[in-house]
GROMACS .gro file of C-alpha atoms in nm:
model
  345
    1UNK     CA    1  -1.669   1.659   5.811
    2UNK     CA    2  -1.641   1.929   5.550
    3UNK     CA    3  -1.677   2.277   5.708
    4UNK     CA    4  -1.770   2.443   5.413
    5UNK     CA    5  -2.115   2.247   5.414
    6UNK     CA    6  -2.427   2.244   5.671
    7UNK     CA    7  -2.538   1.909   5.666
    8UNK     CA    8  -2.912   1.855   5.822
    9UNK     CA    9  -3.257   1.662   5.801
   10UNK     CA   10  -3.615   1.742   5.592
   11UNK     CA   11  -3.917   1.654   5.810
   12UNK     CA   12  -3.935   1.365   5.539
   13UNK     CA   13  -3.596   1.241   5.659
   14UNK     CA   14  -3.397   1.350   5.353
   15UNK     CA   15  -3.051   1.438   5.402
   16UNK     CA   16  -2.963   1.771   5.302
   17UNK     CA   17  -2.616   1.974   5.227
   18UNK     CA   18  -2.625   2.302   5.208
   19UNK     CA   19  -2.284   2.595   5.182
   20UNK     CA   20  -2.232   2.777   5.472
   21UNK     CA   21  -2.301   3.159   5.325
   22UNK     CA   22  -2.636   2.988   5.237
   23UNK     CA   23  -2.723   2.979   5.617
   24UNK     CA   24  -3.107   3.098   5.663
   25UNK     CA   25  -3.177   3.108   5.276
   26UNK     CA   26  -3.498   2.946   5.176
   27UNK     CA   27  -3.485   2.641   4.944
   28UNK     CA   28  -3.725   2.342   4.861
   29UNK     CA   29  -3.692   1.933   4.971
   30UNK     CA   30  -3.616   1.783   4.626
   31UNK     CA   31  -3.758   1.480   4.802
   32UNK     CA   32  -4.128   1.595   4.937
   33UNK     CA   33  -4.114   1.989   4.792
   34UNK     CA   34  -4.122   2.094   5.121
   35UNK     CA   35  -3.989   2.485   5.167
   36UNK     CA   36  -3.672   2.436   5.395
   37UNK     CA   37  -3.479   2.699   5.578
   38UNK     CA   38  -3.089   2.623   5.630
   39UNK     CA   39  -2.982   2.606   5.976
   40UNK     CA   40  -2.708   2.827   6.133
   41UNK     CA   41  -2.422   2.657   6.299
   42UNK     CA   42  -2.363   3.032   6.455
   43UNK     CA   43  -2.615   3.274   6.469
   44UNK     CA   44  -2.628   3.403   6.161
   45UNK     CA   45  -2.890   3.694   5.997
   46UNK     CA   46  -3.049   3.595   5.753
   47UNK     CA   47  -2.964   3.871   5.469
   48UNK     CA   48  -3.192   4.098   5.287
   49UNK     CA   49  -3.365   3.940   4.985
   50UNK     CA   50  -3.272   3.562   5.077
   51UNK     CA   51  -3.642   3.482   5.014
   52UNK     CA   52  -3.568   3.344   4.674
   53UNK     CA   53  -3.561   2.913   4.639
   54UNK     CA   54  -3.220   2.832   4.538
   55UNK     CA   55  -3.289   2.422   4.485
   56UNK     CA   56  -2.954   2.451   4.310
   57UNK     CA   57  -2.759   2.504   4.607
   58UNK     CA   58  -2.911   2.259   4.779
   59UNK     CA   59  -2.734   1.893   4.756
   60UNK     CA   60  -2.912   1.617   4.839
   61UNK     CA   61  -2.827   1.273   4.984
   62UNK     CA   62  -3.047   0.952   4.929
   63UNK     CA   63  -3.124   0.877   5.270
   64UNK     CA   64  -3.329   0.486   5.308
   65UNK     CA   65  -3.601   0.570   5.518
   66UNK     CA   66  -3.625   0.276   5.792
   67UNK     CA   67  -3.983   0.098   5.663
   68UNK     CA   68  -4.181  -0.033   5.978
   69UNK     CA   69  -4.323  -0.392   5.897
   70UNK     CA   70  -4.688  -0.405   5.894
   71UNK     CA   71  -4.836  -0.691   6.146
   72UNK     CA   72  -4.961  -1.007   5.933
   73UNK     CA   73  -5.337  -0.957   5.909
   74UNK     CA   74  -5.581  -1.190   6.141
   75UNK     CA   75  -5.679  -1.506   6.049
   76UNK     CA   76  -6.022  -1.557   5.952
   77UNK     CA   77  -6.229  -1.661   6.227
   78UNK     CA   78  -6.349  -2.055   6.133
   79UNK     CA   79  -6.693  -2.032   6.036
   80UNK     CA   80  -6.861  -2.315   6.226
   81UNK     CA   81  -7.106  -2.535   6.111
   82UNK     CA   82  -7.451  -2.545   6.137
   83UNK     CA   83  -7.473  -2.837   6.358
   84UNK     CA   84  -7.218  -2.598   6.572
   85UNK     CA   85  -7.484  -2.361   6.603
   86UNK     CA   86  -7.754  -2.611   6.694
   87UNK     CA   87  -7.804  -2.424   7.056
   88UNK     CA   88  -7.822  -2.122   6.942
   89UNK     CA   89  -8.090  -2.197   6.662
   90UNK     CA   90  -8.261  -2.403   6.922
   91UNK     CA   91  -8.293  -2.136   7.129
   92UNK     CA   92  -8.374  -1.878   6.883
   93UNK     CA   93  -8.715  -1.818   6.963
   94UNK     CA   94  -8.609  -1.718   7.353
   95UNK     CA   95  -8.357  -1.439   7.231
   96UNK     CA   96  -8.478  -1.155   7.460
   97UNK     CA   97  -8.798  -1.143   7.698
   98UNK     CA   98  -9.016  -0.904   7.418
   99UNK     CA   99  -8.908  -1.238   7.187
  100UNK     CA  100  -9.087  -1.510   7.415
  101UNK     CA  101  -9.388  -1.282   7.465
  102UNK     CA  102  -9.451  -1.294   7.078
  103UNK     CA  103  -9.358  -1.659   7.074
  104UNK     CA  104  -9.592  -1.734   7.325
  105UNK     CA  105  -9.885  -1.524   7.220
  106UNK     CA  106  -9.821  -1.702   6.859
  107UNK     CA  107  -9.859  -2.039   6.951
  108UNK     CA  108 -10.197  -1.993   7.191
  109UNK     CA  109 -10.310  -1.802   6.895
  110UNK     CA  110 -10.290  -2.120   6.699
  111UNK     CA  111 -10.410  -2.335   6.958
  112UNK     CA  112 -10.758  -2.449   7.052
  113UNK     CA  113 -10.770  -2.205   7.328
  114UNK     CA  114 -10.825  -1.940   7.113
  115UNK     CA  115 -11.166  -2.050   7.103
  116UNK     CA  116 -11.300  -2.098   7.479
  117UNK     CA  117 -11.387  -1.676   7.472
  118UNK     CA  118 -11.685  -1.737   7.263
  119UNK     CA  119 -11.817  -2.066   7.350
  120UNK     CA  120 -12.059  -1.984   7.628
  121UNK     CA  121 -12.250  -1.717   7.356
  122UNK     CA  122 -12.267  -2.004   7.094
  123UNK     CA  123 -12.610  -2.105   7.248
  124UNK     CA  124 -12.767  -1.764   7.276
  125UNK     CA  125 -12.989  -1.696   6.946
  126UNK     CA  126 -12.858  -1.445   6.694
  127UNK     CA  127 -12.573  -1.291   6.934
  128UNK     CA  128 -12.427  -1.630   6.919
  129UNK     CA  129 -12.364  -1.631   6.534
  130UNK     CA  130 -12.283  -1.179   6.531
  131UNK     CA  131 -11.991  -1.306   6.820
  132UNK     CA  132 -11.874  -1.619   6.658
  133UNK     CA  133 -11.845  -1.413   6.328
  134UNK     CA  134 -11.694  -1.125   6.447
  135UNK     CA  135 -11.453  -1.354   6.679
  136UNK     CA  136 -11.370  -1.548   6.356
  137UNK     CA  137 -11.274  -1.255   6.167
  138UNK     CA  138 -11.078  -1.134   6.430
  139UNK     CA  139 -10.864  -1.497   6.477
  140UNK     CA  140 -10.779  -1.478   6.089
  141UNK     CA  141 -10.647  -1.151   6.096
  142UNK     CA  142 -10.406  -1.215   6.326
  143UNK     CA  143 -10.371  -1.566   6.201
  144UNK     CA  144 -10.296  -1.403   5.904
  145UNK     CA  145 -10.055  -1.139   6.045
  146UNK     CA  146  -9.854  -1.416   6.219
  147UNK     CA  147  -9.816  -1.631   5.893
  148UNK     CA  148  -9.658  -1.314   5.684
  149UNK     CA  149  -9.480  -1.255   6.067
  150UNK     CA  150  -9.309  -1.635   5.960
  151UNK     CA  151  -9.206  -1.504   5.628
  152UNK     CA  152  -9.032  -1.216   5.795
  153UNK     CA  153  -8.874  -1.459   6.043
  154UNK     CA  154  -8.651  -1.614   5.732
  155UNK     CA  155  -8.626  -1.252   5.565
  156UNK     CA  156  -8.444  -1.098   5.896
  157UNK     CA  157  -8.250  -1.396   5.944
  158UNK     CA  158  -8.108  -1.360   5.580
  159UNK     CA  159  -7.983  -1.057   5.676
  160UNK     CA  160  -7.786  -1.145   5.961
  161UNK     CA  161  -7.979  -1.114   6.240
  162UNK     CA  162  -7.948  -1.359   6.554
  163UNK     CA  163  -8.261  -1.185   6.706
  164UNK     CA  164  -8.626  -1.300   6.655
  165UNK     CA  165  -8.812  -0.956   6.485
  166UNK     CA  166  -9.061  -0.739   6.691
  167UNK     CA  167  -9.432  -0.830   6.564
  168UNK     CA  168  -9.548  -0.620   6.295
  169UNK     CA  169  -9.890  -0.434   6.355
  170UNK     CA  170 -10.150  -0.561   6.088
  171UNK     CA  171 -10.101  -0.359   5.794
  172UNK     CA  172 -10.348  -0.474   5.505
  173UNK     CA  173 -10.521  -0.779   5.404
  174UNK     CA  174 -10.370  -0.763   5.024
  175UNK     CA  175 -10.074  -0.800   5.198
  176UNK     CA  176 -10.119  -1.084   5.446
  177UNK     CA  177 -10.375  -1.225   5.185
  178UNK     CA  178 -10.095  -1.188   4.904
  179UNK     CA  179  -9.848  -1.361   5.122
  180UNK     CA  180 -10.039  -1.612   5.211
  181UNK     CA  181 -10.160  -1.705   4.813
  182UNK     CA  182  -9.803  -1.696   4.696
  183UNK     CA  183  -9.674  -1.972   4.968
  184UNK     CA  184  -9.981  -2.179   4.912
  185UNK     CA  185  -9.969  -2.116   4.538
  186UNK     CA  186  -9.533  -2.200   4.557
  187UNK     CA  187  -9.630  -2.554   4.776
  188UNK     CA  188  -9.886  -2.678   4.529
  189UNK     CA  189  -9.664  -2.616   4.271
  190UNK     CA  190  -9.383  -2.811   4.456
  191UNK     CA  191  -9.629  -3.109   4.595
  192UNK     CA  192  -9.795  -3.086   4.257
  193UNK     CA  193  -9.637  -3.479   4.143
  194UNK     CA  194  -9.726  -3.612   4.508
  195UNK     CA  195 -10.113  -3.455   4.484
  196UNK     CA  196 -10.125  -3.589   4.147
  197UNK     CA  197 -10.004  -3.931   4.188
  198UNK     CA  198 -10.217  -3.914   4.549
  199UNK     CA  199 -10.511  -3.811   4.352
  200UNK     CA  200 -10.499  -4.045   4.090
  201UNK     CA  201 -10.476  -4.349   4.337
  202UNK     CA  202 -10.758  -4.236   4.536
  203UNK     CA  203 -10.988  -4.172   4.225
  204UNK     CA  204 -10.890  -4.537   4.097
  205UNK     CA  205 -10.928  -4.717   4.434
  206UNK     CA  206 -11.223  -4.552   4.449
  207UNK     CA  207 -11.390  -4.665   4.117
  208UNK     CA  208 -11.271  -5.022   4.210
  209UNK     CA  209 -11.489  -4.977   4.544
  210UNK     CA  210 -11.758  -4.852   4.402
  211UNK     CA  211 -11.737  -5.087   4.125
  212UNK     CA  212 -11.743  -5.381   4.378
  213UNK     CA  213 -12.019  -5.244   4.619
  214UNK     CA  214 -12.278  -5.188   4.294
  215UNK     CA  215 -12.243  -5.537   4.147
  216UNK     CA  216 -12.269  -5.672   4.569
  217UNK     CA  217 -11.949  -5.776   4.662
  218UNK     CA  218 -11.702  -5.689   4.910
  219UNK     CA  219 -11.375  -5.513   4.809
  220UNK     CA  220 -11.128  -5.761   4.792
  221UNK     CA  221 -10.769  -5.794   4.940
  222UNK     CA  222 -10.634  -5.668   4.554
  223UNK     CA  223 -10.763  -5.337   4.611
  224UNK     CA  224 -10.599  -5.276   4.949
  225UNK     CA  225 -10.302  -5.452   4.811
  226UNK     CA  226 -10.286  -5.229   4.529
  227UNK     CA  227 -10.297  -4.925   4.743
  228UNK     CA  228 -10.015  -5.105   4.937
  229UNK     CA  229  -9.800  -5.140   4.668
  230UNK     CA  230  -9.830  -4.753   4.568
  231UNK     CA  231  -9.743  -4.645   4.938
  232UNK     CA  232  -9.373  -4.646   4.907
  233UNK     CA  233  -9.391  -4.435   4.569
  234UNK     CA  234  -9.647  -4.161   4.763
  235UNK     CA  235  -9.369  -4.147   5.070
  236UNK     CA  236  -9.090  -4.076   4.777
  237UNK     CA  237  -9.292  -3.804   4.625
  238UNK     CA  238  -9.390  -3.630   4.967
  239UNK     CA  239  -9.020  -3.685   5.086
  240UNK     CA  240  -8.849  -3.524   4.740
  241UNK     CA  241  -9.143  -3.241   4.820
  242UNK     CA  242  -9.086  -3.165   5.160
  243UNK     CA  243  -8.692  -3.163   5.094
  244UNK     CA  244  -8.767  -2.917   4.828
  245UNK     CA  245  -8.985  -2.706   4.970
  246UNK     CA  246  -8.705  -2.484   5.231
  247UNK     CA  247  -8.564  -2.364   4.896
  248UNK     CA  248  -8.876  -2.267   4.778
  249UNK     CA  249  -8.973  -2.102   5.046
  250UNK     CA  250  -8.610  -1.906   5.093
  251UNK     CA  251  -8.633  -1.830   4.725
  252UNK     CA  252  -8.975  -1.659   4.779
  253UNK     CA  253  -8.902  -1.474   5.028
  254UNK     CA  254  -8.567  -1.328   4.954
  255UNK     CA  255  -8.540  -1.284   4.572
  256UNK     CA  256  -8.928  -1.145   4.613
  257UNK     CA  257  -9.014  -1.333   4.286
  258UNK     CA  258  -9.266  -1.574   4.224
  259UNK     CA  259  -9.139  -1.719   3.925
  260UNK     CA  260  -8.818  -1.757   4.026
  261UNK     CA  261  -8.914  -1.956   4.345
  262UNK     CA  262  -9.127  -2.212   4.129
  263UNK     CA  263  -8.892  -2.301   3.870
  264UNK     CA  264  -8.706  -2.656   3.949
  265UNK     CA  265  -8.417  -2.555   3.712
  266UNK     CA  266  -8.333  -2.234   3.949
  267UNK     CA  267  -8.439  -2.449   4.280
  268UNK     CA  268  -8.221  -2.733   4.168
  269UNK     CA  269  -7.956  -2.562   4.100
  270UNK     CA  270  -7.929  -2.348   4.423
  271UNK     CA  271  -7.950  -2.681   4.592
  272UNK     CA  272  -7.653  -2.814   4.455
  273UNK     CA  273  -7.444  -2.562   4.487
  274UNK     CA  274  -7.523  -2.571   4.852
  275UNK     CA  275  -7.592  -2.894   4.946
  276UNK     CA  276  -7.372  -2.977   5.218
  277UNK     CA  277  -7.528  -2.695   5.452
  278UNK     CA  278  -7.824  -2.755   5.265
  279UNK     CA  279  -7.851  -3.112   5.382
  280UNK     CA  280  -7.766  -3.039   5.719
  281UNK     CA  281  -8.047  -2.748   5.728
  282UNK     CA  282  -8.277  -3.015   5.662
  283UNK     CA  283  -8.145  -3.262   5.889
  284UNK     CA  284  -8.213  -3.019   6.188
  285UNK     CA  285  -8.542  -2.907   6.021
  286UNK     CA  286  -8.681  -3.319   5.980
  287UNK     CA  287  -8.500  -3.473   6.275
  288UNK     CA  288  -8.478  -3.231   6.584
  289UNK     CA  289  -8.841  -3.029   6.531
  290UNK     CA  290  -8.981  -3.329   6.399
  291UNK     CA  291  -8.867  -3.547   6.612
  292UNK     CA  292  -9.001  -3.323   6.920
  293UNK     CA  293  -9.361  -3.356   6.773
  294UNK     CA  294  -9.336  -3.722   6.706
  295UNK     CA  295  -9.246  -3.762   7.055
  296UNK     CA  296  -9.543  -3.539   7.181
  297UNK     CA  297  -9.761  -3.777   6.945
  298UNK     CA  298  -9.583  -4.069   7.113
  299UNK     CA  299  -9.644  -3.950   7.488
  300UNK     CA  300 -10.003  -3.865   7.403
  301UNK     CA  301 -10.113  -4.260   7.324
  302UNK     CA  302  -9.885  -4.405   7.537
  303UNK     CA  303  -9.989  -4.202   7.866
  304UNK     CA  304 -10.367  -4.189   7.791
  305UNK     CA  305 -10.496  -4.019   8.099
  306UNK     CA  306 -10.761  -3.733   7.983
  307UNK     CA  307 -10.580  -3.479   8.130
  308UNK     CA  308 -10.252  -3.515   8.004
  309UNK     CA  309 -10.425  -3.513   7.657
  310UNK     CA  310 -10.567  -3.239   7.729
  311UNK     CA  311 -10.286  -3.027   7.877
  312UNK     CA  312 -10.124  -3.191   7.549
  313UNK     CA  313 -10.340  -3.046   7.319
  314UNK     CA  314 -10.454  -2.754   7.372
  315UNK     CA  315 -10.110  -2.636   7.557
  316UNK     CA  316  -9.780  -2.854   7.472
  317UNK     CA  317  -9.839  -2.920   7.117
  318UNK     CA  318  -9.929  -2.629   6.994
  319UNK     CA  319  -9.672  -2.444   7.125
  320UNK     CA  320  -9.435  -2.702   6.966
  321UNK     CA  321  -9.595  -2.658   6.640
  322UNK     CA  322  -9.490  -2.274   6.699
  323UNK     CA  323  -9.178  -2.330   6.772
  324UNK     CA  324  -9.111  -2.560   6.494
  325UNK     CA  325  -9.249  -2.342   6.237
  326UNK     CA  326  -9.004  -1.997   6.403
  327UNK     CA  327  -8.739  -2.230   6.441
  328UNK     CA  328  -8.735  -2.363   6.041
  329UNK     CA  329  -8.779  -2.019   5.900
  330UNK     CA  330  -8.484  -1.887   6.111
  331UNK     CA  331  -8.280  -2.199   5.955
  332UNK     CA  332  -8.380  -2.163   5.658
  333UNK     CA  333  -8.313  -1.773   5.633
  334UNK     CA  334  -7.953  -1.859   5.831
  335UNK     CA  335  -7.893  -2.079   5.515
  336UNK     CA  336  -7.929  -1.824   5.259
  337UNK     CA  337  -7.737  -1.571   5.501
  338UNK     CA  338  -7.412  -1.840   5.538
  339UNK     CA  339  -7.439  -1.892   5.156
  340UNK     CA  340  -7.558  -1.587   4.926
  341UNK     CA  341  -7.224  -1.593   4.748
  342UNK     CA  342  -7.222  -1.919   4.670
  343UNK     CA  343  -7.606  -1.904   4.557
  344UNK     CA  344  -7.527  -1.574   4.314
  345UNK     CA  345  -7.875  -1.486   4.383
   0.00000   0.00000   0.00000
């Protein structure tokens, strides 16, 4: 080692020579700019004006600075499928105990019990008809409240959230009113070939029948065979419907644009470009809720003892009803959640 140089280390870990006499002068890291003093093998003074830099005198070595390997970033968690999420959409409307409370109160509130309060006054004169009004006012209000409380089911669940949303307090009736003409107005559009084709059937049965009855004849067996025949074409056009309809109805509520949630070319298209999930959506939606009511409906004429069709009625299905309506919207806003990049909305 040369004796004539001070050899040491910048906090940056460049290696730095420096002469002897040098020893306390000030000088600057060519490497970071750093200001440096020179270590003293001896004590050594520093002498009187050694403030200036002197980068001359300063000889630097390239010094490879060991480079710590970064740890391979996680894999991406596997995004399951829908059908892997079955339980937990199934169970969507039980999320918390402030959740089944709303659930609940929603599907008595669109049950026949909602009515036994004001039976006993429907026979007394005049205060009858004031309490049957007012009661009836009341019951669509929160009717209505509970329908736009649907629509925010899918637009919470578009976000993100695994949660079913507080109830909202009643807040206008443009609003619920509004809400309420634009889904109606969005499903007529959508059903519009089934009413038609429905409509013109019934109109030309119809005519046949009363054709038949004001000449004094009995409808014959071609009438009912026509409507027959036209059965399997009104089951197409209600199934294409009700298939398209969850878009519709996602489209609505997220994009917040009428026109853009009845036009088939921009419906179509987000179908497509989604339709594996989008078929499996609807597979849930059609066979598991579905399938619960047709069961209900099944159990109800089979066991025909009053009260279990009454206990049906007014209690079971309704509640099932409810549940099948929370349970669809939260699908159908977990669809558009799982898929907004793919839909370019």
């Amino acid at each position: 080692m040369d004796k004539r140089f001070i050899t040491f280390q910048c906090e940056c870990g460049q290696t730095i020579s420096a002469p002897v006499e040098r020893a306390g002068a000030k000088g600057r890291c060519k490497a970071c700019g750093r200001t440096i003093i020179v270590p003293s093998i001896s004590p050594v003074n520093p002498m009187e004006g050694e403030g200036e830099y002197s980068e001359e005198d300063l000889i630097t070595h390239p010094h490879e600075r060991p480079v710590r390997k970064k740890a391979p970033p996680p894999a991406p968690a596997e995004k399951k499928s829908l059908f892997g999420m079955l339980g937990e959409i199934l169970t969507y409307p039980f999320s918390d105990k402030m959740a089944t409370q709303i659930f609940l109160s929603g599907a008595i509130l669109f049950s026949p019990l909602v009515w036994l309060p004001v039976k006993p006054f429907l026979h007394v004169p005049c205060l009858g008809v004031v309490l049957f009004l007012v009661f009836l006012v009341i019951v669509i209000s929160v009717r209505l409240m509970y329908f736009s409380y649907l629509l925010l089911i899918i637009e919470k669940s578009a976000e993100g959230s695994r949660v079913i949303p507080e109830l909202p307090v009643f807040q206008s009736w443009d609003q619920h009113f509004g809400d309420l003409i634009k889904v109606l107005g969005a499903s007529a559009i959508a059903f519009a070939p089934y009413l038609v084709y429905a409509a013109s059937v019934n109109i030309e049965v119809l005519g046949r029948m009363l054709e038949a009855y004001s000449t004094g004849k009995v409808p014959g067996a071609d009438v009912i065979g026509d409507v027959s025949n036209r059965l399997e074409a009104l089951v197409l056009l209600y199934a294409i419907a009700a298939f398209y309809m969850p878009m519709v109805l996602m489209a609505l509520v997220t994009t917040r644009s009428f026109v853009k949630a009845v036009n088939p070319v921009f419906i179509v298209r987000s179908i497509v470009r989604v339709w594996r999930e989008y078929l499996a959506a609807m597979l849930i939606i059609f066979f598991v809720l579905r399938g619960g009511l047709t069961l209900f409906t099944i159990l109800k004429d089979v066991l025909a003892a009053d009260w279990f069709a009454a206990v049906v009625g007014y209690v079971a299905e309704p509640i099932l009803k409810f549940y099948a309506f929370v349970v669809t919207m939260h699908v159908i806003g977990l669809l558009y959640y799982r898929n907004k990049d793919m839909l370019e909305w």
